[in-house]
Coordinates of C-alpha atoms and ligand atoms in Angstrom, one line a residue:
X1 CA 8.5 -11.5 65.9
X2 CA 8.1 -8.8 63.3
X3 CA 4.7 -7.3 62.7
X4 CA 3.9 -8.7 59.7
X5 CA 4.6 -12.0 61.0
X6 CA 2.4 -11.3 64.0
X7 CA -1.2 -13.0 64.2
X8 CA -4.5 -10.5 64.4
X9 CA -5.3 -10.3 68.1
X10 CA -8.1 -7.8 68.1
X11 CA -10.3 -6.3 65.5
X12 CA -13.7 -4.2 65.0
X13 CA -16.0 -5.1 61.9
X14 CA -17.7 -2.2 60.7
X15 CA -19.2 -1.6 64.0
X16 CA -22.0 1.0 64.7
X17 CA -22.6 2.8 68.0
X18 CA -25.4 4.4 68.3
X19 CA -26.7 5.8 71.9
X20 CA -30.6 7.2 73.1
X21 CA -30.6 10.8 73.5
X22 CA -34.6 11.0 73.7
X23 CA -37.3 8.8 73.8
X24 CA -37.7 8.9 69.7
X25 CA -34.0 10.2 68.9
X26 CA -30.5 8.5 68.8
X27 CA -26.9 9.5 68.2
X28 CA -24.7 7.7 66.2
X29 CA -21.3 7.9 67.7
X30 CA -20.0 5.4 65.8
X31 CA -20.8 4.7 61.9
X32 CA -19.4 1.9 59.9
X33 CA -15.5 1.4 61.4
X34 CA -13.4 -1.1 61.2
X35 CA -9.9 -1.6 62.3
X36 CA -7.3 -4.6 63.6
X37 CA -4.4 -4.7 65.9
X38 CA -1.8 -7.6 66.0
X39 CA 0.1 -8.8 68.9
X40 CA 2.7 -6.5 69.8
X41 CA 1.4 -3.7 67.7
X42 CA 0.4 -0.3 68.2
X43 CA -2.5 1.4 66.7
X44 CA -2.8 5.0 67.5
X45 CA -6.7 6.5 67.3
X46 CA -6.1 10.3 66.6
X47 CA -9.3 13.1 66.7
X48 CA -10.7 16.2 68.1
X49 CA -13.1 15.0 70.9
X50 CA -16.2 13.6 70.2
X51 CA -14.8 12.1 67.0
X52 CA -15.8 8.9 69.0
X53 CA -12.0 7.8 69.8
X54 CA -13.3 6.9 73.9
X55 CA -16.4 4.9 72.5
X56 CA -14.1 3.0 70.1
X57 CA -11.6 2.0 73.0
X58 CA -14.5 1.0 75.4
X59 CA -15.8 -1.3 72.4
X60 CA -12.4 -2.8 71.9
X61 CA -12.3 -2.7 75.9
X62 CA -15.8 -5.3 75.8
X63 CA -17.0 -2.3 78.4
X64 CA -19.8 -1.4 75.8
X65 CA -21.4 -3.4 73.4
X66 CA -21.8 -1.9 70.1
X67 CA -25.2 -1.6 68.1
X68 CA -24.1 -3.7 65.2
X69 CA -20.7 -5.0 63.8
X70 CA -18.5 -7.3 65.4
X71 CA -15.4 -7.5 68.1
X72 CA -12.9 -10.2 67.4
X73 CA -10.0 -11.1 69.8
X74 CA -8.4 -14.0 68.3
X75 CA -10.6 -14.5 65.2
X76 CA -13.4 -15.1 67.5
X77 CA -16.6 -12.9 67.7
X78 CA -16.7 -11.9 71.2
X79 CA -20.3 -10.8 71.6
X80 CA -21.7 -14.7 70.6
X81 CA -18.8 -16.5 71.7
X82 CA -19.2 -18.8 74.9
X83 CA -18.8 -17.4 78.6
X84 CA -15.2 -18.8 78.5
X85 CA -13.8 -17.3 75.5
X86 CA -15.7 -14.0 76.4
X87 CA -14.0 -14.3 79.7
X88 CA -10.3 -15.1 78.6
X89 CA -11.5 -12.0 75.9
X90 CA -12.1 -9.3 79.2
X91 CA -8.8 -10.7 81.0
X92 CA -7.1 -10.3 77.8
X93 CA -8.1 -6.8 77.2
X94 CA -7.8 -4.2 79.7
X95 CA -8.1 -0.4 79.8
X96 CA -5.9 2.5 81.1
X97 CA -8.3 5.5 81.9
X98 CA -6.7 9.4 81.2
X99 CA -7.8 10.1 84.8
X100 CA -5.4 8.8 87.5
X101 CA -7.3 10.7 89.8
X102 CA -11.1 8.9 89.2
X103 CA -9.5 5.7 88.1
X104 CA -8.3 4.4 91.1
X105 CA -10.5 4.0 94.3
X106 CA -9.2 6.9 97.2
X107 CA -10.2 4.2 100.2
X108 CA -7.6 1.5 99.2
X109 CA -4.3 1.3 99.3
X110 CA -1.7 0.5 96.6
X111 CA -1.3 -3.2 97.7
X112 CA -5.2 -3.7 97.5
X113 CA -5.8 -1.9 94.9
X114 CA -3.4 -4.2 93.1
X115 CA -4.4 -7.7 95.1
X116 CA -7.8 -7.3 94.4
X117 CA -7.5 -8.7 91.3
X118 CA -4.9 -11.2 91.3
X119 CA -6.9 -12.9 94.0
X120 CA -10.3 -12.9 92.5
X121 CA -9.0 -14.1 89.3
X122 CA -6.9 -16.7 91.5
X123 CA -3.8 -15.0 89.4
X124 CA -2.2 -15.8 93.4
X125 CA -3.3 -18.1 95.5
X126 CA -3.5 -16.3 98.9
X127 CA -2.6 -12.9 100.1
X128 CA 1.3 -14.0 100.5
X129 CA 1.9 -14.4 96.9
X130 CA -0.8 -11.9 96.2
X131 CA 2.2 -9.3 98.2
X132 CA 4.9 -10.8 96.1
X133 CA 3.1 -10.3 92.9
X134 CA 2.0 -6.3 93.9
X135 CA 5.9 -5.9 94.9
X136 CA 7.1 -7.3 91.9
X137 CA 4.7 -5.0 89.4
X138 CA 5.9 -1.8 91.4
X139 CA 9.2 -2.8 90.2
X140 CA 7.1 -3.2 86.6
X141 CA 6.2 0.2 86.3
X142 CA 9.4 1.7 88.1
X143 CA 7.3 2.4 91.6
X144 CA 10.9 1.2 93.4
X145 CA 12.0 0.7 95.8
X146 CA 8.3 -0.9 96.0
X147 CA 8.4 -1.0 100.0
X148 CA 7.9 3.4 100.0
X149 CA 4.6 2.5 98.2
X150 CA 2.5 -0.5 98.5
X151 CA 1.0 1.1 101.7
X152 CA 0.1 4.6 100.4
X153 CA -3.3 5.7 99.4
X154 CA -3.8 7.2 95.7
X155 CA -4.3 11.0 97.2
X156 CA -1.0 10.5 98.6
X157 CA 0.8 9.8 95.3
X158 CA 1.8 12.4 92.4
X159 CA -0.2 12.0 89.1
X160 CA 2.7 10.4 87.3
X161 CA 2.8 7.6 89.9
X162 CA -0.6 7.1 90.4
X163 CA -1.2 6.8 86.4
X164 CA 1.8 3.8 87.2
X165 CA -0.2 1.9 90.1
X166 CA -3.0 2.5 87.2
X167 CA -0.8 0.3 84.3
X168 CA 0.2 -1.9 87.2
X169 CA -3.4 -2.7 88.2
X170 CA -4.0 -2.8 84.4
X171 CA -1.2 -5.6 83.9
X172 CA -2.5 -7.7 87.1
X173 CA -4.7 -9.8 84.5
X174 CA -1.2 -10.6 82.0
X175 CA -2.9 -8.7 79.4
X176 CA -2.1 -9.4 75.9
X177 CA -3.7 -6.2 74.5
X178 CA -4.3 -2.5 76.2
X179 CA -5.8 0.4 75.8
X180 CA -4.8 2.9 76.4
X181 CA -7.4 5.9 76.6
X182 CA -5.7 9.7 76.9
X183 CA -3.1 8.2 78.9
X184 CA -0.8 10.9 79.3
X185 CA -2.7 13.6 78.5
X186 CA -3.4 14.6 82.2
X187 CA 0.5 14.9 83.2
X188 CA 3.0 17.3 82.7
X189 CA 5.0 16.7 79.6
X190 CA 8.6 15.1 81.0
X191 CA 6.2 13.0 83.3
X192 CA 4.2 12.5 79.7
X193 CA 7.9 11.3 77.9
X194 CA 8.7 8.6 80.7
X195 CA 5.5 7.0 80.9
X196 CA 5.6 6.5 77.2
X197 CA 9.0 5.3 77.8
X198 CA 7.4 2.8 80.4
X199 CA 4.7 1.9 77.6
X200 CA 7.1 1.0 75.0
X201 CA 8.9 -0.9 77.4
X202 CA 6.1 -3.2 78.5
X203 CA 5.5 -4.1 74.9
X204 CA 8.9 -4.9 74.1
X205 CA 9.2 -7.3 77.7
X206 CA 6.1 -8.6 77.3
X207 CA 4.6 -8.2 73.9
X208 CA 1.5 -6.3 74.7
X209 CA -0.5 -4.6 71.6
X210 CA -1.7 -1.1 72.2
X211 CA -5.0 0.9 71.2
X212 CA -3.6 4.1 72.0
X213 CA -6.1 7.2 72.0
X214 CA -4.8 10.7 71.9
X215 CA -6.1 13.9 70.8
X216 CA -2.6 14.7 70.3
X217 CA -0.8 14.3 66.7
X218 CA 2.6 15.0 68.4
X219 CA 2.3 12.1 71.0
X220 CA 1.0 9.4 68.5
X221 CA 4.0 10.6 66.2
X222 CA 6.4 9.9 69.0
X223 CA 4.6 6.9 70.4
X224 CA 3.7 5.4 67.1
X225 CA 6.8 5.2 65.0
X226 CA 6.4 1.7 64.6
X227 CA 3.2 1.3 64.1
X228 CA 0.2 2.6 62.7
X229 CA -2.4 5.8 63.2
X230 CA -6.1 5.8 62.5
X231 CA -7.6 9.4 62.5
X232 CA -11.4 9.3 63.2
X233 CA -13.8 12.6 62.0
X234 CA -17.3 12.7 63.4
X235 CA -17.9 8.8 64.2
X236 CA -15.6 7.5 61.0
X237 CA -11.7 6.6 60.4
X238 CA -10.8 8.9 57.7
X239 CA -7.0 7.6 57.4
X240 CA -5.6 4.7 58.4
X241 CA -1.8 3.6 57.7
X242 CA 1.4 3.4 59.1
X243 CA 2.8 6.5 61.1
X244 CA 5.6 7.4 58.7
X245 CA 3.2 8.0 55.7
X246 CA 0.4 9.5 57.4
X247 CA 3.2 11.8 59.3
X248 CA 5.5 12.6 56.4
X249 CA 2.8 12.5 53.5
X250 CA -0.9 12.9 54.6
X251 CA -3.6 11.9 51.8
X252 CA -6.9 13.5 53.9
X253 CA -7.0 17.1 54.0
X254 CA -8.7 16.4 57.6
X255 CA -5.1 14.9 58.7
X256 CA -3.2 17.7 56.4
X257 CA -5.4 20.2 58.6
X258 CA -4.2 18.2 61.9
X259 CA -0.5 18.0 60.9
X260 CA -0.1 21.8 59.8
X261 CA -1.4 22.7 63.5
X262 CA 1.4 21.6 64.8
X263 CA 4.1 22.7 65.9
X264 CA 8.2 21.8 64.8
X265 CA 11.1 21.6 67.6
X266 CA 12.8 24.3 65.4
X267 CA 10.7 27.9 65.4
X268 CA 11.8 28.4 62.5
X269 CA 10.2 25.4 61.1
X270 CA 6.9 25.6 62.9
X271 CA 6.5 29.8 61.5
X272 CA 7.9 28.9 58.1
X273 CA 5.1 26.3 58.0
X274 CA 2.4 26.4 56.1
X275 CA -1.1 26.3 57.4
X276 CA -4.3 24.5 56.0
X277 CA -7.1 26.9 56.4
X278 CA -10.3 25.3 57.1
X279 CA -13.4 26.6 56.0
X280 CA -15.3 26.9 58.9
X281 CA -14.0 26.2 62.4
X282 CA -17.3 24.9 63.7
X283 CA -16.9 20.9 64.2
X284 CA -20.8 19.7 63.4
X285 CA -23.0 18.7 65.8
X286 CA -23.0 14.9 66.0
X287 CA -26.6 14.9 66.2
X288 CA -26.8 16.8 62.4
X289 CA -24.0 14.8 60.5
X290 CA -23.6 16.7 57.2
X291 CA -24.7 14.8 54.2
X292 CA -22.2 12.9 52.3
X293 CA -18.1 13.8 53.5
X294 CA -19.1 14.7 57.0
X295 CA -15.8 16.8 56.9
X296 CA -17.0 18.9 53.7
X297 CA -18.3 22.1 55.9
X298 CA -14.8 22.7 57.1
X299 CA -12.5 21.1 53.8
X300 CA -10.7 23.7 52.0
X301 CA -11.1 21.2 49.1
X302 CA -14.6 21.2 49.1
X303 CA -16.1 20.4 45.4
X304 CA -20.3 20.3 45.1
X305 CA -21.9 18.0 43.5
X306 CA -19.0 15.6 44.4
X307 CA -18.5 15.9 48.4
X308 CA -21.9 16.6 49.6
X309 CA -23.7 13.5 47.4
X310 CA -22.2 10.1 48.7
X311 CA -20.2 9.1 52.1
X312 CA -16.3 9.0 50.6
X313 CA -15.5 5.0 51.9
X314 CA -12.2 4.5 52.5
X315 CA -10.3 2.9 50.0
X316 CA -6.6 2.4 49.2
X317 CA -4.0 4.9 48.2
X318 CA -0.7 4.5 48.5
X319 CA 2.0 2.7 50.8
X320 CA -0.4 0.8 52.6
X321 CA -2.8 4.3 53.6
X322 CA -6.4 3.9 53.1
X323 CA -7.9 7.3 52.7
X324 CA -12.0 8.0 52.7
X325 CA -11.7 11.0 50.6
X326 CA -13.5 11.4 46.8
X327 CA -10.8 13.2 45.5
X328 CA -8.3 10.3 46.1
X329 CA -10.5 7.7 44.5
X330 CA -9.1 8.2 40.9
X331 CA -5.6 7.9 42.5
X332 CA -6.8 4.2 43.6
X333 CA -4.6 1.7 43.9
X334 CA -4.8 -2.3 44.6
X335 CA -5.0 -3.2 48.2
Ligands
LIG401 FE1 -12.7 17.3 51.4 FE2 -14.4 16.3 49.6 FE3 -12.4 14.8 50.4 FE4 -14.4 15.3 52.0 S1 -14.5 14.1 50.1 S2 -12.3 15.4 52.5 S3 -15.0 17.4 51.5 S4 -12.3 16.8 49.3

């Protein structure tokens, strides 16, 4: 099933996240984003940290319910649906932390780390199957032969293999739709390229969607191809579009800024490059969001009058981007 074909699995509605940080003052993590995923597609969420990437995957995750907006999974709003739907929702969804390490619970071994699950959700109907099922998603995540591993406890595992008993536990429920938060980012990078590998593989087999958070430009570029990259500034998505565009012609000088950071396989390439100097290296303190473009402290395209009035919204540009920068609104084009 192509893409376009594919039906909207999960989406977020101009959700807001805002969290206490005193008794009179909040932080608003999250301001006015929207995004949707369709089955078997992959949406990377690219940022510095704090740009509210993690809050946006534990929203899409149904592990934090945001202040206003919606979650939909399958056209249905999760947070007034019945106990049912909500339920199907959470087995539907499920999360891959970035720390192999916390993630996974030192006391337990592999096998009931992975049964656990499968028999409270009555995925397998006694501990019999339940051993059949954890042998079988070993083999899933290329733990093989699975025998050397069931019985192991996570400290005796490397990262890599622990971060695969982590997507193993993760595909216990049959999700249809994972996220996948810093991933890779703990592992050494051929460890990094063959758990991507593993990724990719999972959705072609089984058709899972991926939210896919990274800090990393390079990774969602490699992981991503396919499919689409959102990069979030200070709580907002500030482009949104498929990979190739935003990779090979960038519309936000946020995501110009990203891409000229980094670096070419040729040396060459990545010293004949040329760099976007910001204006200021300081990222603003989520708690003092600058008026209007929250990016406009740092953009070397900074025009006042113009970026410090109004919040740019985003808006289409071209080849299926949608930009939230004022200088691309005269470039508008019909969605
Ligand atoms: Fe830069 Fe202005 Fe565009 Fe913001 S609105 S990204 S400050 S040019």
């Amino acid at each position: 099933m192509s893409t376009q074909e594919a039906q909207e699995l999960l989406s977020l509605h101009h959700v807001v996240m805002e969290f206490k940080v005193s008794r009179r003052a909040t932080v608003r993590v999250l301001d006015d984003v929207s995004f949707s995923v369709k089955e078997g597609e992959i949406l990377c969420l690219v940022g510095e940290s704090g740009c509210g990437k993690t809050t946006s995957g534990k929203i899409a995750a149904g592990l934090l319910q945001p202040t206003s907006g919606e979650v939909r999974f399958r056209g249905q709003n999760v947070w007034t649906a019945d106990k049912a739907t909500f339920r199907q929702y959470r087995r539907g969804v499920q999360i891959i932390h970035q720390d192999p390490y916390a993630s996974l619970n030192p006391t337990q071994r592999v096998e009931d780390i992975l049964s656990a699950p499968l028999l409270r959700h009555k995925i397998a109907r006694n501990r019999r199957e339940a051993h059949q099922q954890v042998l079988d998603l070993l083999r899933t995540v290329d733990l093989t032969p699975p025998e050397d591993f069931i019985k192991k406890y996570p400290h005796q595992l490397s990262g890599g293999q622990r971060q695969r008993v982590s997507i193993a536990r993760a595909l216990t429920l049959r999700p249809q739709f994972l996220v996948a938060d810093e991933a890779v980012s703990m592992l050494d990078v051929s460890i990094r390229v063959s758990l991507l590998q593993l990724l990719e593989r999972l959705r072609d087999q089984m058709g899972v969607a991926y939210l896919f958070i990274t800090h990393d430009l390079a990774v969602a570029k490699y992981f991503a191809w396919e499919g689409r990259i959102a990069v979030m500034y200070l709580g907002r998505i500030v482009e949104i579009g498929p990979t190739p565009q935003i990779i090979n012609n960038p519309q936000h000088p946020y995501t110009r800024a990203l891409l000229s950071a980094l670096p070419e396989a040729d040396p060459k390439a990545t010293r004949s490059k040329q760099r976007v100097h910001l204006r200021s290296l300081d990222v603003p303190s989520l708690l003092n969001v600058p008026r209007g473009c929250s990016f406009h402290p740092r953009c070397p395209l900074f025009e006042e009058g113009l970026c410090d009035g109004k919040v740019p919204e985003l808006h289409a540009a071209s080849n299926g981007v949608q930009v939230a920068c004022h200088l691309n609104e005269n470039e508008k084009v019909a969605a």
